[in-house]
CSV table of C-alpha atoms in Angstrom, one decimal:
chain,number,residue,atom,x,y,z
A,1,MET,CA,-12.6,-17.6,-11.7
A,2,THR,CA,-12.1,-15.6,-14.9
A,3,GLN,CA,-12.3,-11.9,-15.0
A,4,SER,CA,-11.2,-9.3,-17.6
A,5,ILE,CA,-9.1,-6.4,-16.3
A,6,LYS,CA,-8.4,-3.3,-18.4
A,7,GLY,CA,-4.8,-2.3,-19.2
A,8,THR,CA,-3.4,0.8,-17.5
A,9,SER,CA,-0.3,2.9,-17.6
A,10,PHE,CA,-0.4,4.6,-14.2
A,11,GLY,CA,-3.1,2.9,-12.2
A,12,ASN,CA,-3.0,-0.1,-9.9
A,13,TYR,CA,-5.5,-2.8,-9.0
A,14,GLU,CA,-5.8,-3.3,-5.3
A,15,PHE,CA,-7.1,-6.7,-4.1
A,16,LYS,CA,-8.6,-8.2,-1.0
A,17,ALA,CA,-8.6,-12.0,-0.7
A,18,VAL,CA,-10.5,-13.8,2.0
A,19,GLU,CA,-10.6,-17.3,3.3
A,20,THR,CA,-12.5,-18.7,6.2
A,21,GLY,CA,-10.5,-18.7,9.4
A,22,VAL,CA,-7.7,-16.6,8.0
A,23,ASP,CA,-7.1,-12.8,8.2
A,24,PRO,CA,-7.9,-11.1,4.9
A,25,PHE,CA,-4.9,-10.7,2.5
A,26,TYR,CA,-4.5,-7.2,0.9
A,27,GLY,CA,-2.2,-6.1,-1.8
A,28,ILE,CA,-1.7,-4.6,-5.3
A,29,LEU,CA,-2.0,-7.0,-8.3
A,30,PRO,CA,1.4,-7.4,-10.1
A,31,LEU,CA,1.0,-6.2,-13.7
A,32,LYS,CA,3.2,-6.9,-16.8
A,33,PHE,CA,4.8,-4.1,-18.9
A,34,LYS,CA,3.8,-4.1,-22.6
A,35,GLY,CA,6.9,-2.8,-24.3
A,36,GLY,CA,5.4,-3.3,-27.8
A,37,HIS,CA,2.6,-1.0,-27.0
A,38,LEU,CA,5.0,1.7,-25.9
A,39,ALA,CA,6.8,1.5,-29.2
A,40,ALA,CA,3.6,1.7,-31.2
A,41,ASP,CA,2.3,4.5,-29.0
A,42,ILE,CA,5.5,6.6,-29.6
A,43,ILE,CA,5.3,6.0,-33.3
A,44,LEU,CA,1.6,6.3,-33.9
A,45,PHE,CA,0.0,8.3,-31.1
A,46,ALA,CA,2.0,9.2,-28.0
A,47,PRO,CA,-0.9,10.2,-25.8
A,48,ALA,CA,-2.1,6.5,-26.0
A,49,ALA,CA,0.8,5.6,-23.7
A,50,PHE,CA,-1.3,7.0,-20.8
A,51,PHE,CA,-3.8,4.2,-21.2
A,52,ASN,CA,-2.3,0.8,-22.0
A,53,LEU,CA,1.3,0.2,-21.0
A,54,ARG,CA,0.6,-2.4,-18.3
A,55,GLU,CA,-1.9,-5.3,-18.2
A,56,ALA,CA,-2.8,-8.1,-16.0
A,57,PHE,CA,-1.1,-11.5,-16.3
A,58,ALA,CA,-3.2,-14.3,-17.7
A,59,PHE,CA,-3.1,-16.4,-14.5
A,60,TYR,CA,-3.0,-15.5,-10.8
A,61,GLU,CA,-3.1,-17.8,-7.8
A,62,ILE,CA,-3.7,-16.1,-4.4
A,63,ASP,CA,-2.6,-17.9,-1.2
A,64,VAL,CA,-4.4,-16.1,1.6
A,65,LYS,CA,-2.9,-18.2,4.4
A,66,ASN,CA,0.7,-17.4,3.4
A,67,ASN,CA,0.1,-13.8,2.0
A,68,VAL,CA,1.5,-14.7,-1.4
A,69,ILE,CA,0.2,-14.0,-4.9
A,70,ARG,CA,1.5,-16.1,-7.8
A,71,TYR,CA,1.3,-15.1,-11.4
A,72,LYS,CA,2.2,-16.2,-14.9
A,73,SER,CA,1.5,-15.3,-18.5
A,74,LYS,CA,1.0,-18.8,-20.0
A,75,LYS,CA,-0.5,-21.9,-18.5
A,76,GLU,CA,2.8,-23.9,-19.0
A,77,ASP,CA,5.0,-21.2,-17.4
A,78,ALA,CA,6.3,-21.5,-13.9
A,79,TRP,CA,4.6,-19.5,-11.2
A,80,VAL,CA,6.3,-16.3,-10.0
A,81,GLU,CA,5.7,-15.5,-6.4
A,82,TYR,CA,5.1,-12.0,-5.0
A,83,ARG,CA,4.6,-10.8,-1.5
A,84,PRO,CA,3.0,-7.4,-1.4
A,85,LYS,CA,5.0,-4.7,0.5
A,86,ALA,CA,3.4,-3.4,3.8
A,87,GLU,CA,2.7,-0.1,2.0
A,88,GLU,CA,0.8,-1.9,-0.8
A,89,ALA,CA,-1.2,-3.9,1.7
A,90,ALA,CA,-2.1,-0.8,3.7
A,91,ARG,CA,-3.2,1.0,0.5
A,92,ALA,CA,-5.4,-1.9,-0.5
A,93,LYS,CA,-6.9,-2.2,3.0
A,94,THR,CA,-7.7,1.5,2.9
A,95,PHE,CA,-9.3,1.1,-0.6
A,96,TYR,CA,-11.5,-1.7,0.6
A,97,ASP,CA,-12.5,-0.8,4.1
A,98,GLY,CA,-11.0,2.5,5.0
A,99,SER,CA,-9.0,1.2,8.0
A,100,GLY,CA,-5.6,0.9,6.3
A,101,ALA,CA,-4.4,4.4,7.2
A,102,ALA,CA,-4.4,3.6,10.9
A,103,ALA,CA,-2.7,0.2,10.3
A,104,ALA,CA,0.1,1.8,8.2
A,105,LYS,CA,1.2,4.2,11.0
């Protein structure tokens, strides 16, 4: 699947991944920091830093069964594995179905 995701400085992108026969996998999408944009924003227009300092990686692979998200910038790069923290999973669960607050306690 291919999807465009806007850059952000302070926001996050919650996700819910589902697979038949496995509990849903919730988390927050890992984003990469765009240092070049920070430099340009400081020099040209500092308020722009509030909009575009982080962006999605080019490739993600979500392993619902093992609760792992893999990401990389280029097709030839090695996958980096990330396991969302319990707090991130609870936040995403709340975002999608409103039941995460009870699960986080």
